[in-house]
GROMACS .gro file of C-alpha atoms in nm:
model
  379
    1MET     CA    1   2.066   3.167  -2.836
    2PRO     CA    2   1.728   3.013  -2.739
    3ASP     CA    3   1.734   2.733  -2.485
    4THR     CA    4   1.676   2.403  -2.659
    5ILE     CA    5   1.890   2.102  -2.576
    6ALA     CA    6   2.212   2.088  -2.380
    7PRO     CA    7   2.497   1.969  -2.605
    8ALA     CA    8   2.646   1.631  -2.533
    9ALA     CA    9   3.000   1.619  -2.401
   10PRO     CA   10   3.259   1.453  -2.623
   11PRO     CA   11   3.291   1.079  -2.568
   12VAL     CA   12   3.544   0.987  -2.304
   13SER     CA   13   3.632   0.627  -2.227
   14SER     CA   14   3.596   0.529  -1.864
   15GLY     CA   15   3.877   0.277  -1.885
   16ARG     CA   16   3.660   0.021  -1.706
   17PRO     CA   17   3.548  -0.311  -1.849
   18SER     CA   18   3.192  -0.335  -1.972
   19VAL     CA   19   2.929  -0.444  -1.725
   20VAL     CA   20   2.719  -0.728  -1.864
   21LEU     CA   21   2.362  -0.729  -1.739
   22GLY     CA   22   2.227  -1.064  -1.850
   23ARG     CA   23   1.880  -1.189  -1.929
   24PRO     CA   24   1.810  -1.332  -1.577
   25LEU     CA   25   1.857  -0.988  -1.423
   26ARG     CA   26   1.642  -0.825  -1.688
   27VAL     CA   27   1.360  -1.076  -1.638
   28LEU     CA   28   1.375  -1.054  -1.259
   29ALA     CA   29   1.377  -0.674  -1.272
   30TRP     CA   30   1.055  -0.678  -1.475
   31LEU     CA   31   0.903  -0.934  -1.238
   32SER     CA   32   0.999  -0.713  -0.944
   33PHE     CA   33   0.821  -0.418  -1.104
   34LEU     CA   34   0.511  -0.625  -1.179
   35ALA     CA   35   0.509  -0.768  -0.826
   36GLU     CA   36   0.517  -0.416  -0.678
   37VAL     CA   37   0.214  -0.326  -0.890
   38ILE     CA   38   0.033  -0.649  -0.802
   39ILE     CA   39   0.084  -0.603  -0.429
   40ILE     CA   40  -0.090  -0.266  -0.454
   41GLY     CA   41  -0.382  -0.455  -0.608
   42THR     CA   42  -0.382  -0.723  -0.337
   43GLY     CA   43  -0.345  -0.458  -0.067
   44GLY     CA   44  -0.640  -0.276  -0.217
   45ALA     CA   45  -0.839  -0.601  -0.214
   46VAL     CA   46  -0.767  -0.638   0.157
   47ARG     CA   47  -0.901  -0.293   0.227
   48LEU     CA   48  -1.195  -0.299  -0.012
   49THR     CA   49  -1.326  -0.636   0.110
   50GLY     CA   50  -1.300  -0.538   0.476
   51SER     CA   51  -1.024  -0.793   0.535
   52GLY     CA   52  -0.772  -0.560   0.697
   53LEU     CA   53  -0.799  -0.744   1.028
   54GLY     CA   54  -0.858  -1.085   0.873
   55CYS     CA   55  -0.532  -1.176   1.044
   56SER     CA   56  -0.554  -1.015   1.385
   57ASP     CA   57  -0.185  -1.048   1.473
   58TRP     CA   58   0.159  -0.994   1.317
   59PRO     CA   59   0.386  -1.155   1.203
   60LEU     CA   60   0.160  -1.453   1.282
   61CYS     CA   61  -0.194  -1.449   1.150
   62THR     CA   62  -0.326  -1.520   1.499
   63PRO     CA   63  -0.141  -1.559   1.829
   64GLU     CA   64  -0.159  -1.937   1.776
   65SER     CA   65  -0.115  -1.979   1.400
   66LEU     CA   66   0.104  -1.849   1.118
   67VAL     CA   67  -0.168  -1.917   0.858
   68PRO     CA   68  -0.538  -1.830   0.877
   69ILE     CA   69  -0.790  -2.085   0.997
   70TYR     CA   70  -1.083  -2.069   0.760
   71GLU     CA   71  -1.336  -2.182   1.020
   72VAL     CA   72  -1.231  -1.887   1.239
   73GLN     CA   73  -1.122  -1.605   1.006
   74GLY     CA   74  -1.319  -1.709   0.698
   75ILE     CA   75  -1.248  -1.552   0.359
   76HIS     CA   76  -1.115  -1.233   0.518
   77GLY     CA   77  -0.826  -1.423   0.670
   78ILE     CA   78  -0.744  -1.583   0.335
   79ILE     CA   79  -0.742  -1.245   0.158
   80GLU     CA   80  -0.523  -1.080   0.422
   81PHE     CA   81  -0.281  -1.374   0.434
   82GLY     CA   82  -0.262  -1.372   0.055
   83ASN     CA   83  -0.140  -1.012   0.066
   84ARG     CA   84   0.117  -1.106   0.330
   85THR     CA   85   0.237  -1.391   0.109
   86MET     CA   86   0.272  -1.147  -0.179
   87THR     CA   87   0.502  -0.941   0.046
   88GLY     CA   88   0.731  -1.244   0.064
   89VAL     CA   89   0.733  -1.274  -0.315
   90VAL     CA   90   0.820  -0.906  -0.351
   91GLY     CA   91   1.101  -0.946  -0.099
   92LEU     CA   92   1.251  -1.251  -0.269
   93LEU     CA   93   1.247  -1.076  -0.606
   94ALA     CA   94   1.412  -0.767  -0.455
   95ILE     CA   95   1.687  -0.984  -0.305
   96ALA     CA   96   1.742  -1.169  -0.632
   97VAL     CA   97   1.767  -0.846  -0.834
   98LEU     CA   98   2.009  -0.698  -0.582
   99LEU     CA   99   2.239  -1.001  -0.572
  100LEU     CA  100   2.249  -1.033  -0.951
  101ALA     CA  101   2.313  -0.662  -0.992
  102LEU     CA  102   2.593  -0.667  -0.734
  103HIS     CA  103   2.759  -0.961  -0.905
  104ALA     CA  104   2.722  -0.802  -1.250
  105VAL     CA  105   2.871  -0.465  -1.157
  106GLY     CA  106   3.125  -0.564  -0.893
  107GLY     CA  107   3.189  -0.936  -0.910
  108ARG     CA  108   3.231  -1.154  -0.603
  109ARG     CA  109   3.341  -0.893  -0.348
  110PRO     CA  110   3.020  -0.685  -0.311
  111LEU     CA  111   2.809  -1.000  -0.339
  112VAL     CA  112   2.988  -1.169  -0.048
  113ALA     CA  113   2.978  -0.845   0.153
  114ALA     CA  114   2.601  -0.819   0.104
  115LEU     CA  115   2.553  -1.177   0.224
  116TRP     CA  116   2.762  -1.103   0.534
  117PHE     CA  117   2.550  -0.797   0.607
  118ALA     CA  118   2.238  -1.010   0.563
  119ALA     CA  119   2.366  -1.255   0.822
  120GLY     CA  120   2.460  -0.964   1.048
  121GLY     CA  121   2.113  -0.817   1.006
  122ILE     CA  122   1.951  -1.140   1.119
  123VAL     CA  123   2.177  -1.155   1.424
  124ALA     CA  124   2.114  -0.786   1.502
  125GLY     CA  125   1.741  -0.839   1.463
  126ALA     CA  126   1.748  -1.139   1.693
  127ILE     CA  127   1.935  -0.940   1.958
  128CYS     CA  128   1.686  -0.653   1.930
  129PHE     CA  129   1.401  -0.904   1.954
  130GLY     CA  130   1.548  -1.068   2.265
  131VAL     CA  131   1.603  -0.738   2.444
  132ALA     CA  132   1.260  -0.602   2.348
  133ALA     CA  133   1.088  -0.922   2.463
  134LEU     CA  134   1.192  -0.835   2.818
  135PHE     CA  135   0.995  -0.509   2.810
  136VAL     CA  136   0.712  -0.523   2.552
  137ASP     CA  137   0.443  -0.766   2.445
  138GLU     CA  138   0.501  -0.727   2.070
  139PRO     CA  139   0.881  -0.754   2.025
  140PHE     CA  140   0.892  -0.869   1.663
  141ALA     CA  141   0.882  -0.511   1.534
  142PHE     CA  142   1.224  -0.460   1.692
  143PHE     CA  143   1.360  -0.752   1.488
  144SER     CA  144   1.253  -0.562   1.177
  145VAL     CA  145   1.426  -0.247   1.301
  146GLY     CA  146   1.755  -0.434   1.343
  147LEU     CA  147   1.719  -0.583   0.997
  148ILE     CA  148   1.646  -0.245   0.840
  149LEU     CA  149   1.951  -0.085   1.002
  150ALA     CA  150   2.177  -0.366   0.881
  151THR     CA  151   2.034  -0.334   0.530
  152VAL     CA  152   2.099   0.042   0.521
  153ILE     CA  153   2.458  -0.004   0.644
  154GLY     CA  154   2.510  -0.280   0.387
  155ALA     CA  155   2.386  -0.050   0.112
  156VAL     CA  156   2.625   0.229   0.211
  157HIS     CA  157   2.921  -0.013   0.222
  158SER     CA  158   2.823  -0.164  -0.112
  159LEU     CA  159   2.808   0.172  -0.288
  160ARG     CA  160   3.152   0.260  -0.151
  161ILE     CA  161   3.327  -0.048  -0.292
  162ILE     CA  162   3.151  -0.085  -0.627
  163PRO     CA  163   3.353   0.072  -0.912
  164ALA     CA  164   3.073   0.124  -1.166
  165ARG     CA  165   2.697   0.147  -1.217
  166ARG     CA  166   2.624   0.281  -0.871
  167ASP     CA  167   2.293   0.400  -1.013
  168LEU     CA  168   2.173   0.041  -1.054
  169THR     CA  169   2.302  -0.081  -0.720
  170ALA     CA  170   2.154   0.220  -0.540
  171LEU     CA  171   1.812   0.155  -0.696
  172ALA     CA  172   1.831  -0.217  -0.612
  173TRP     CA  173   1.927  -0.143  -0.251
  174LEU     CA  174   1.646   0.114  -0.222
  175VAL     CA  175   1.391  -0.145  -0.330
  176LEU     CA  176   1.513  -0.398  -0.074
  177ILE     CA  177   1.524  -0.141   0.205
  178GLY     CA  178   1.176  -0.028   0.106
  179VAL     CA  179   1.037  -0.380   0.106
  180VAL     CA  180   1.179  -0.453   0.453
  181ALA     CA  181   1.045  -0.121   0.582
  182GLN     CA  182   0.708  -0.190   0.419
  183ALA     CA  183   0.679  -0.521   0.603
  184PHE     CA  184   0.741  -0.332   0.926
  185VAL     CA  185   0.482  -0.065   0.840
  186GLY     CA  186   0.235  -0.337   0.745
  187GLY     CA  187   0.278  -0.492   1.087
  188VAL     CA  188   0.230  -0.155   1.255
  189THR     CA  189  -0.085  -0.108   1.046
  190VAL     CA  190  -0.237  -0.427   1.190
  191LEU     CA  191  -0.119  -0.363   1.545
  192THR     CA  192  -0.270  -0.010   1.541
  193GLY     CA  193  -0.607  -0.141   1.423
  194LEU     CA  194  -0.579  -0.005   1.065
  195ASN     CA  195  -0.506   0.355   1.154
  196PRO     CA  196  -0.612   0.535   0.832
  197PHE     CA  197  -0.303   0.757   0.823
  198ILE     CA  198  -0.068   0.459   0.853
  199VAL     CA  199  -0.271   0.274   0.590
  200GLY     CA  200  -0.236   0.574   0.360
  201PHE     CA  201   0.138   0.594   0.423
  202HIS     CA  202   0.162   0.221   0.348
  203TYR     CA  203  -0.003   0.272   0.010
  204ALA     CA  204   0.207   0.578  -0.077
  205SER     CA  205   0.526   0.388   0.011
  206SER     CA  206   0.421   0.102  -0.215
  207LEU     CA  207   0.365   0.350  -0.496
  208VAL     CA  208   0.718   0.488  -0.449
  209LEU     CA  209   0.857   0.135  -0.478
  210VAL     CA  210   0.670   0.093  -0.807
  211CYS     CA  211   0.848   0.405  -0.935
  212ILE     CA  212   1.190   0.286  -0.816
  213THR     CA  213   1.154  -0.056  -0.980
  214ALA     CA  214   1.040   0.117  -1.299
  215ALA     CA  215   1.351   0.337  -1.284
  216PHE     CA  216   1.570   0.027  -1.247
  217VAL     CA  217   1.413  -0.131  -1.556
  218VAL     CA  218   1.486   0.184  -1.756
  219ARG     CA  219   1.840   0.241  -1.632
  220MET     CA  220   1.954  -0.120  -1.677
  221ARG     CA  221   1.901  -0.080  -2.052
  222GLU     CA  222   2.123   0.225  -2.075
  223PRO     CA  223   2.496   0.286  -2.034
  224GLY     CA  224   2.619   0.425  -1.707
  225GLY     CA  225   2.823   0.738  -1.657
  226ALA     CA  226   2.741   1.102  -1.715
  227ARG     CA  227   2.405   1.206  -1.858
  228THR     CA  228   2.296   1.520  -2.036
  229ARG     CA  229   1.960   1.694  -2.066
  230VAL     CA  230   1.795   1.635  -2.403
  231VAL     CA  231   1.491   1.860  -2.360
  232PRO     CA  232   1.464   2.240  -2.334
  233ARG     CA  233   1.502   2.385  -1.985
  234TRP     CA  234   1.145   2.516  -1.981
  235PHE     CA  235   1.020   2.168  -2.070
  236ALA     CA  236   1.212   2.014  -1.780
  237GLY     CA  237   1.076   2.280  -1.545
  238LEU     CA  238   0.720   2.216  -1.659
  239SER     CA  239   0.770   1.841  -1.608
  240HIS     CA  240   0.873   1.904  -1.245
  241LEU     CA  241   0.561   2.115  -1.193
  242THR     CA  242   0.363   1.823  -1.337
  243GLY     CA  243   0.528   1.591  -1.087
  244LEU     CA  244   0.418   1.820  -0.805
  245ALA     CA  245   0.061   1.814  -0.936
  246LEU     CA  246   0.078   1.434  -0.951
  247ALA     CA  247   0.201   1.412  -0.591
  248VAL     CA  248  -0.069   1.649  -0.465
  249THR     CA  249  -0.337   1.456  -0.653
  250ILE     CA  250  -0.223   1.127  -0.501
  251PHE     CA  251  -0.199   1.283  -0.154
  252PHE     CA  252  -0.557   1.404  -0.157
  253GLY     CA  253  -0.666   1.076  -0.314
  254VAL     CA  254  -0.519   0.889  -0.018
  255LEU     CA  255  -0.698   1.123   0.224
  256THR     CA  256  -1.024   1.080   0.033
  257THR     CA  257  -1.002   0.702   0.046
  258GLY     CA  258  -0.920   0.719   0.417
  259SER     CA  259  -1.238   0.922   0.472
  260GLY     CA  260  -1.463   0.704   0.260
  261PRO     CA  261  -1.647   0.380   0.328
  262HIS     CA  262  -1.353   0.146   0.256
  263SER     CA  263  -1.147   0.149   0.573
  264GLY     CA  264  -1.047  -0.216   0.570
  265ASP     CA  265  -1.279  -0.327   0.849
  266ALA     CA  266  -1.633  -0.239   0.947
  267ASN     CA  267  -1.525  -0.139   1.300
  268VAL     CA  268  -1.240   0.091   1.198
  269VAL     CA  269  -1.294   0.463   1.254
  270ARG     CA  270  -1.209   0.681   0.954
  271ASP     CA  271  -0.980   0.982   0.971
  272GLY     CA  272  -1.263   1.225   1.040
  273PHE     CA  273  -1.250   1.429   0.719
  274ASP     CA  274  -1.554   1.492   0.503
  275ALA     CA  275  -1.515   1.249   0.212
  276THR     CA  276  -1.748   1.448  -0.014
  277VAL     CA  277  -1.545   1.767   0.025
  278LEU     CA  278  -1.216   1.581  -0.015
  279ALA     CA  279  -1.340   1.416  -0.333
  280HIS     CA  280  -1.383   1.761  -0.489
  281VAL     CA  281  -1.047   1.882  -0.355
  282HIS     CA  282  -0.885   1.567  -0.494
  283SER     CA  283  -1.031   1.636  -0.839
  284TRP     CA  284  -0.888   1.990  -0.871
  285PRO     CA  285  -0.517   1.896  -0.887
  286GLY     CA  286  -0.625   1.595  -1.094
  287TYR     CA  287  -0.765   1.818  -1.368
  288ILE     CA  288  -0.457   2.043  -1.348
  289LEU     CA  289  -0.240   1.734  -1.382
  290ALA     CA  290  -0.432   1.621  -1.691
  291ALA     CA  291  -0.387   1.963  -1.851
  292LEU     CA  292  -0.014   1.980  -1.774
  293VAL     CA  293   0.051   1.629  -1.906
  294THR     CA  294  -0.142   1.711  -2.224
  295VAL     CA  295   0.068   2.025  -2.279
  296LEU     CA  296   0.390   1.827  -2.224
  297ALA     CA  297   0.283   1.555  -2.465
  298ILE     CA  298   0.185   1.800  -2.739
  299ALA     CA  299   0.511   1.991  -2.697
  300ALA     CA  300   0.717   1.671  -2.696
  301TRP     CA  301   0.560   1.542  -3.018
  302THR     CA  302   0.583   1.884  -3.184
  303LEU     CA  303   0.952   1.919  -3.098
  304HIS     CA  304   1.028   1.547  -3.146
  305LEU     CA  305   1.163   1.515  -2.793
  306GLU     CA  306   1.281   1.182  -2.652
  307PRO     CA  307   1.011   1.126  -2.383
  308ARG     CA  308   0.719   1.183  -2.621
  309ARG     CA  309   0.605   0.819  -2.633
  310TRP     CA  310   0.601   0.782  -2.256
  311LEU     CA  311   0.421   1.113  -2.220
  312LEU     CA  312   0.154   0.978  -2.454
  313VAL     CA  313   0.125   0.672  -2.228
  314LEU     CA  314   0.094   0.906  -1.930
  315VAL     CA  315  -0.177   1.110  -2.103
  316LEU     CA  316  -0.381   0.796  -2.167
  317ALA     CA  317  -0.331   0.675  -1.809
  318ILE     CA  318  -0.439   1.009  -1.662
  319LEU     CA  319  -0.744   1.030  -1.888
  320VAL     CA  320  -0.851   0.682  -1.784
  321GLN     CA  321  -0.788   0.781  -1.422
  322VAL     CA  322  -1.011   1.086  -1.456
  323GLY     CA  323  -1.286   0.875  -1.615
  324VAL     CA  324  -1.267   0.608  -1.344
  325GLY     CA  325  -1.261   0.874  -1.073
  326VAL     CA  326  -1.576   1.044  -1.202
  327TRP     CA  327  -1.748   0.709  -1.252
  328GLN     CA  328  -1.673   0.581  -0.903
  329ALA     CA  329  -1.781   0.909  -0.741
  330ARG     CA  330  -2.116   0.901  -0.919
  331ASP     CA  331  -2.178   0.532  -0.843
  332GLY     CA  332  -2.106   0.547  -0.472
  333LEU     CA  333  -1.746   0.420  -0.475
  334PRO     CA  334  -1.791   0.057  -0.586
  335GLU     CA  335  -1.504  -0.160  -0.465
  336LEU     CA  336  -1.380  -0.272  -0.808
  337LEU     CA  337  -1.354   0.083  -0.943
  338VAL     CA  338  -1.174   0.205  -0.632
  339GLY     CA  339  -0.924  -0.080  -0.669
  340ILE     CA  340  -0.867   0.002  -1.038
  341HIS     CA  341  -0.819   0.368  -0.942
  342MET     CA  342  -0.549   0.271  -0.688
  343VAL     CA  343  -0.355   0.056  -0.935
  344LEU     CA  344  -0.383   0.313  -1.215
  345ALA     CA  345  -0.239   0.577  -0.982
  346ALA     CA  346   0.070   0.360  -0.935
  347LEU     CA  347   0.104   0.297  -1.308
  348SER     CA  348   0.063   0.670  -1.380
  349ALA     CA  349   0.341   0.750  -1.133
  350ALA     CA  350   0.562   0.484  -1.297
  351ALA     CA  351   0.497   0.627  -1.644
  352TYR     CA  352   0.583   0.976  -1.518
  353THR     CA  353   0.906   0.840  -1.368
  354VAL     CA  354   1.008   0.686  -1.699
  355ALA     CA  355   0.922   1.004  -1.890
  356VAL     CA  356   1.139   1.213  -1.656
  357LEU     CA  357   1.430   0.969  -1.690
  358LYS     CA  358   1.404   0.994  -2.069
  359MET     CA  359   1.461   1.369  -2.044
  360ARG     CA  360   1.830   1.298  -1.982
  361SER     CA  361   2.039   1.081  -2.211
  362PRO     CA  362   2.363   0.894  -2.137
  363ILE     CA  363   2.680   1.032  -2.288
  364THR     CA  364   2.800   0.727  -2.477
  365THR     CA  365   3.163   0.621  -2.468
  366PRO     CA  366   3.369   0.389  -2.690
  367ASP     CA  367   3.344   0.121  -2.422
  368ALA     CA  368   2.982   0.145  -2.311
  369THR     CA  369   2.963   0.087  -1.939
  370ALA     CA  370   2.651  -0.123  -1.948
  371THR     CA  371   2.533  -0.406  -2.170
  372THR     CA  372   2.226  -0.620  -2.177
  373ASP     CA  373   2.250  -0.989  -2.270
  374GLY     CA  374   2.608  -0.923  -2.379
  375HIS     CA  375   2.523  -0.657  -2.639
  376SER     CA  376   2.610  -0.290  -2.601
  377ALA     CA  377   2.323  -0.071  -2.490
  378ARG     CA  378   2.290   0.257  -2.674
  379ALA     CA  379   2.097   0.568  -2.587
   0.00000   0.00000   0.00000
């Protein structure tokens, strides 16, 4: 029998009450996704305007001031501080989504536990800060380390005590852990004078957070429980190969940007690679990616497969990416086009994430384990 679609298992009730995911959580989840995309844009603006060291210190803007002083830092300080402020917005949204998700899927117990771990993280961070202050000049990074460790431990505890929808809580915890870690990496970026490899890692990490928040938005609209593949095995395998091509394309894109003229500050030394050569190397997996996505989209529409609409979105995003990439290379890498290219890369990765998630469908049960705004969600 040819491989087509795995059959769905017969419906089996979980015996658990439905989990109601209300409108506030849905709205905040979308805002969290949008904020993760926006912060890539603001981070790109910092780099492309040469404002990477507009605030020379961290977590303060300068050793004497939390906020930039226009007469001293000028517009570069404003741009850099704006990106730091956006980090706070992203963090608050991640916290709000996590707390609402914990309350929705587990009630009061996991919510209270998370708040206790938050308090413990602050105390642990303060202890790490106090000890580090005795030995180093920049101890605040150690506060972040204590906070990250407490957040990870809190996530593990939360997933152990929550009875249902661990997929949602795991995604929400990953976003919060990622945001806290990103703040730490951002500080290291400043303290190391915009090391191009750390800057590149900072961007790639932000892109991963875009994908995770996109996954949360998708999964919160579907029932929990077991899922089954709804595409042929060869199609799933080709989609994974496409994901590899996407990752390689982004990797070489990061290296190309790190070798080009936009390092974030006029005095920052680039990574030493030949930007012209890397631009060509970056384009090769990009063209392969475009071809693979086109094949997937044609196959999905021909076979009427579930992810066909999102694959069409991905095709359009990749085609625009290719056009912008060629345009910016021929025009000497103008700042606006480079910034658009960075944001489109994140949106392309998010669209790919959604398409992959749509290749598996929930096995519905008589008592659907997830609802949105009080109404049962169906596959």
